């Protein structure tokens, strides 16, 4: 059975993006492969989230939606606006548990659900 092992998002400011995505408990390291651009990468279980520079409007990924299961969704949602994001759908009970949808400072939407404690 295949599993997702890589997600790449593009941003006009990868430093600010790495700072924002750290609120989900991610720890980023800066990388560059060969002659490719510097970018950030964080391991999430057996997957990697990479934050690459956006080189043009067409190379943007803001229509991609990702999700994180976190142990304390209230704390994460509270930090979103502090880091320049916005609340799209407030935290509430759903068939999938406590859930909110937020936007990062660049327009990506992120689903936050309560994970196992």
PDB file of C-alpha atoms in Angstrom:
ATOM      1  CA  UNK A   1       0.000   0.000   0.000  1.00  0.00           C
ATOM      2  CA  UNK A   2       1.491   3.379  -0.941  1.00  0.00           C
ATOM      3  CA  UNK A   3       1.832   6.135   1.637  1.00  0.00           C
ATOM      4  CA  UNK A   4       2.341   9.854   1.270  1.00  0.00           C
ATOM      5  CA  UNK A   5       5.981  10.703   1.973  1.00  0.00           C
ATOM      6  CA  UNK A   6       6.450  14.258   0.651  1.00  0.00           C
ATOM      7  CA  UNK A   7       4.474  17.491   0.449  1.00  0.00           C
ATOM      8  CA  UNK A   8       6.038  20.622  -1.059  1.00  0.00           C
ATOM      9  CA  UNK A   9       4.486  24.044  -0.505  1.00  0.00           C
ATOM     10  CA  UNK A  10       5.810  27.248  -2.089  1.00  0.00           C
ATOM     11  CA  UNK A  11       5.980  30.661  -0.423  1.00  0.00           C
ATOM     12  CA  UNK A  12       7.218  34.164  -1.279  1.00  0.00           C
ATOM     13  CA  UNK A  13       8.933  34.223   2.162  1.00  0.00           C
ATOM     14  CA  UNK A  14      10.119  30.805   3.380  1.00  0.00           C
ATOM     15  CA  UNK A  15      11.558  32.231   6.625  1.00  0.00           C
ATOM     16  CA  UNK A  16       8.136  33.569   7.626  1.00  0.00           C
ATOM     17  CA  UNK A  17       6.479  30.342   6.458  1.00  0.00           C
ATOM     18  CA  UNK A  18       8.809  28.193   8.600  1.00  0.00           C
ATOM     19  CA  UNK A  19       8.084  30.424  11.596  1.00  0.00           C
ATOM     20  CA  UNK A  20       4.322  30.081  11.026  1.00  0.00           C
ATOM     21  CA  UNK A  21       4.324  26.295  10.497  1.00  0.00           C
ATOM     22  CA  UNK A  22       6.369  25.797  13.672  1.00  0.00           C
ATOM     23  CA  UNK A  23       3.122  26.425  15.612  1.00  0.00           C
ATOM     24  CA  UNK A  24       2.074  22.905  14.565  1.00  0.00           C
ATOM     25  CA  UNK A  25       5.063  21.474  16.423  1.00  0.00           C
ATOM     26  CA  UNK A  26       7.254  21.119  13.336  1.00  0.00           C
ATOM     27  CA  UNK A  27      11.008  21.547  13.515  1.00  0.00           C
ATOM     28  CA  UNK A  28      12.503  22.774  10.239  1.00  0.00           C
ATOM     29  CA  UNK A  29      16.041  22.467   8.937  1.00  0.00           C
ATOM     30  CA  UNK A  30      17.380  24.394   5.956  1.00  0.00           C
ATOM     31  CA  UNK A  31      18.438  22.298   2.953  1.00  0.00           C
ATOM     32  CA  UNK A  32      19.651  22.716  -0.624  1.00  0.00           C
ATOM     33  CA  UNK A  33      20.037  19.857  -3.101  1.00  0.00           C
ATOM     34  CA  UNK A  34      22.615  20.295  -5.828  1.00  0.00           C
ATOM     35  CA  UNK A  35      21.968  23.591  -7.587  1.00  0.00           C
ATOM     36  CA  UNK A  36      18.409  23.789  -6.266  1.00  0.00           C
ATOM     37  CA  UNK A  37      17.172  26.615  -4.041  1.00  0.00           C
ATOM     38  CA  UNK A  38      17.528  26.686  -0.287  1.00  0.00           C
ATOM     39  CA  UNK A  39      14.350  25.471   1.378  1.00  0.00           C
ATOM     40  CA  UNK A  40      13.100  24.191   4.715  1.00  0.00           C
ATOM     41  CA  UNK A  41      12.173  20.600   5.527  1.00  0.00           C
ATOM     42  CA  UNK A  42      10.475  19.005   8.529  1.00  0.00           C
ATOM     43  CA  UNK A  43       9.857  15.335   9.144  1.00  0.00           C
ATOM     44  CA  UNK A  44       6.342  14.315  10.159  1.00  0.00           C
ATOM     45  CA  UNK A  45       6.413  10.616  10.946  1.00  0.00           C
ATOM     46  CA  UNK A  46       7.512   8.949   7.720  1.00  0.00           C
ATOM     47  CA  UNK A  47       6.647  12.036   5.640  1.00  0.00           C
ATOM     48  CA  UNK A  48       8.474  15.275   4.894  1.00  0.00           C
ATOM     49  CA  UNK A  49       6.966  18.753   4.536  1.00  0.00           C
ATOM     50  CA  UNK A  50       9.161  21.060   2.451  1.00  0.00           C
ATOM     51  CA  UNK A  51       8.780  24.836   2.195  1.00  0.00           C
ATOM     52  CA  UNK A  52      10.249  26.107  -1.083  1.00  0.00           C
ATOM     53  CA  UNK A  53      10.573  29.637  -2.429  1.00  0.00           C
ATOM     54  CA  UNK A  54       7.825  30.698  -4.807  1.00  0.00           C
ATOM     55  CA  UNK A  55       9.466  31.898  -8.013  1.00  0.00           C
ATOM     56  CA  UNK A  56       6.351  33.231  -9.765  1.00  0.00           C
ATOM     57  CA  UNK A  57       2.626  33.597  -9.236  1.00  0.00           C
ATOM     58  CA  UNK A  58       2.117  30.496 -11.371  1.00  0.00           C
ATOM     59  CA  UNK A  59       4.399  28.411  -9.135  1.00  0.00           C
ATOM     60  CA  UNK A  60       2.259  29.137  -6.084  1.00  0.00           C
ATOM     61  CA  UNK A  61       0.581  26.389  -4.074  1.00  0.00           C
ATOM     62  CA  UNK A  62      -1.931  28.434  -2.088  1.00  0.00           C
ATOM     63  CA  UNK A  63      -4.828  26.340  -3.399  1.00  0.00           C
ATOM     64  CA  UNK A  64      -3.370  23.230  -1.751  1.00  0.00           C
ATOM     65  CA  UNK A  65      -5.043  22.295   1.522  1.00  0.00           C
ATOM     66  CA  UNK A  66      -3.224  20.286   4.161  1.00  0.00           C
ATOM     67  CA  UNK A  67      -4.176  19.119   7.631  1.00  0.00           C
ATOM     68  CA  UNK A  68      -2.549  18.447  10.971  1.00  0.00           C
ATOM     69  CA  UNK A  69      -3.806  16.348  13.873  1.00  0.00           C
ATOM     70  CA  UNK A  70      -2.555  18.027  17.047  1.00  0.00           C
ATOM     71  CA  UNK A  71      -2.976  17.200  20.726  1.00  0.00           C
ATOM     72  CA  UNK A  72      -4.046  20.723  21.726  1.00  0.00           C
ATOM     73  CA  UNK A  73      -6.039  22.324  18.898  1.00  0.00           C
ATOM     74  CA  UNK A  74      -7.137  25.239  21.095  1.00  0.00           C
ATOM     75  CA  UNK A  75      -3.516  26.276  21.655  1.00  0.00           C
ATOM     76  CA  UNK A  76      -2.648  25.939  17.968  1.00  0.00           C
ATOM     77  CA  UNK A  77      -5.677  27.948  16.829  1.00  0.00           C
ATOM     78  CA  UNK A  78      -4.828  30.661  19.383  1.00  0.00           C
ATOM     79  CA  UNK A  79      -1.328  31.011  17.871  1.00  0.00           C
ATOM     80  CA  UNK A  80      -2.532  31.250  14.266  1.00  0.00           C
ATOM     81  CA  UNK A  81      -3.546  34.928  14.387  1.00  0.00           C
ATOM     82  CA  UNK A  82      -0.468  35.811  16.478  1.00  0.00           C
ATOM     83  CA  UNK A  83       1.679  34.517  13.586  1.00  0.00           C
ATOM     84  CA  UNK A  84      -0.215  36.375  10.866  1.00  0.00           C
ATOM     85  CA  UNK A  85      -2.729  33.696   9.913  1.00  0.00           C
ATOM     86  CA  UNK A  86      -6.503  33.814  10.080  1.00  0.00           C
ATOM     87  CA  UNK A  87      -9.343  31.659  11.337  1.00  0.00           C
ATOM     88  CA  UNK A  88     -11.468  30.437   8.407  1.00  0.00           C
ATOM     89  CA  UNK A  89     -13.732  28.105  10.395  1.00  0.00           C
ATOM     90  CA  UNK A  90     -13.655  28.261  14.196  1.00  0.00           C
ATOM     91  CA  UNK A  91     -12.829  25.218  16.294  1.00  0.00           C
ATOM     92  CA  UNK A  92     -15.938  23.097  16.853  1.00  0.00           C
ATOM     93  CA  UNK A  93     -17.065  19.522  17.236  1.00  0.00           C
ATOM     94  CA  UNK A  94     -17.439  17.580  13.990  1.00  0.00           C
ATOM     95  CA  UNK A  95     -17.829  13.936  12.928  1.00  0.00           C
ATOM     96  CA  UNK A  96     -13.989  13.855  12.811  1.00  0.00           C
ATOM     97  CA  UNK A  97     -13.552  15.274  16.324  1.00  0.00           C
ATOM     98  CA  UNK A  98     -12.715  18.883  17.253  1.00  0.00           C
ATOM     99  CA  UNK A  99     -11.853  20.665  14.014  1.00  0.00           C
ATOM    100  CA  UNK A 100     -10.950  24.124  12.702  1.00  0.00           C
ATOM    101  CA  UNK A 101      -9.782  25.484   9.374  1.00  0.00           C
ATOM    102  CA  UNK A 102      -7.203  28.267   9.368  1.00  0.00           C
ATOM    103  CA  UNK A 103      -5.308  30.184   6.719  1.00  0.00           C
ATOM    104  CA  UNK A 104      -1.580  30.799   6.749  1.00  0.00           C
ATOM    105  CA  UNK A 105      -0.271  34.304   5.965  1.00  0.00           C
ATOM    106  CA  UNK A 106       0.109  33.319   2.285  1.00  0.00           C
ATOM    107  CA  UNK A 107      -3.358  31.896   1.560  1.00  0.00           C
ATOM    108  CA  UNK A 108      -2.930  28.155   2.144  1.00  0.00           C
ATOM    109  CA  UNK A 109      -5.757  26.581   4.130  1.00  0.00           C
ATOM    110  CA  UNK A 110      -4.927  24.192   6.942  1.00  0.00           C
ATOM    111  CA  UNK A 111      -7.320  21.822   8.654  1.00  0.00           C
ATOM    112  CA  UNK A 112      -6.602  21.299  12.336  1.00  0.00           C
ATOM    113  CA  UNK A 113      -8.096  18.289  14.086  1.00  0.00           C
ATOM    114  CA  UNK A 114      -7.646  16.982  17.581  1.00  0.00           C
ATOM    115  CA  UNK A 115      -5.244  14.039  17.583  1.00  0.00           C
ATOM    116  CA  UNK A 116      -4.699  11.345  20.161  1.00  0.00           C
ATOM    117  CA  UNK A 117      -3.305  12.623  23.426  1.00  0.00           C
TER     118      UNK A 117
END
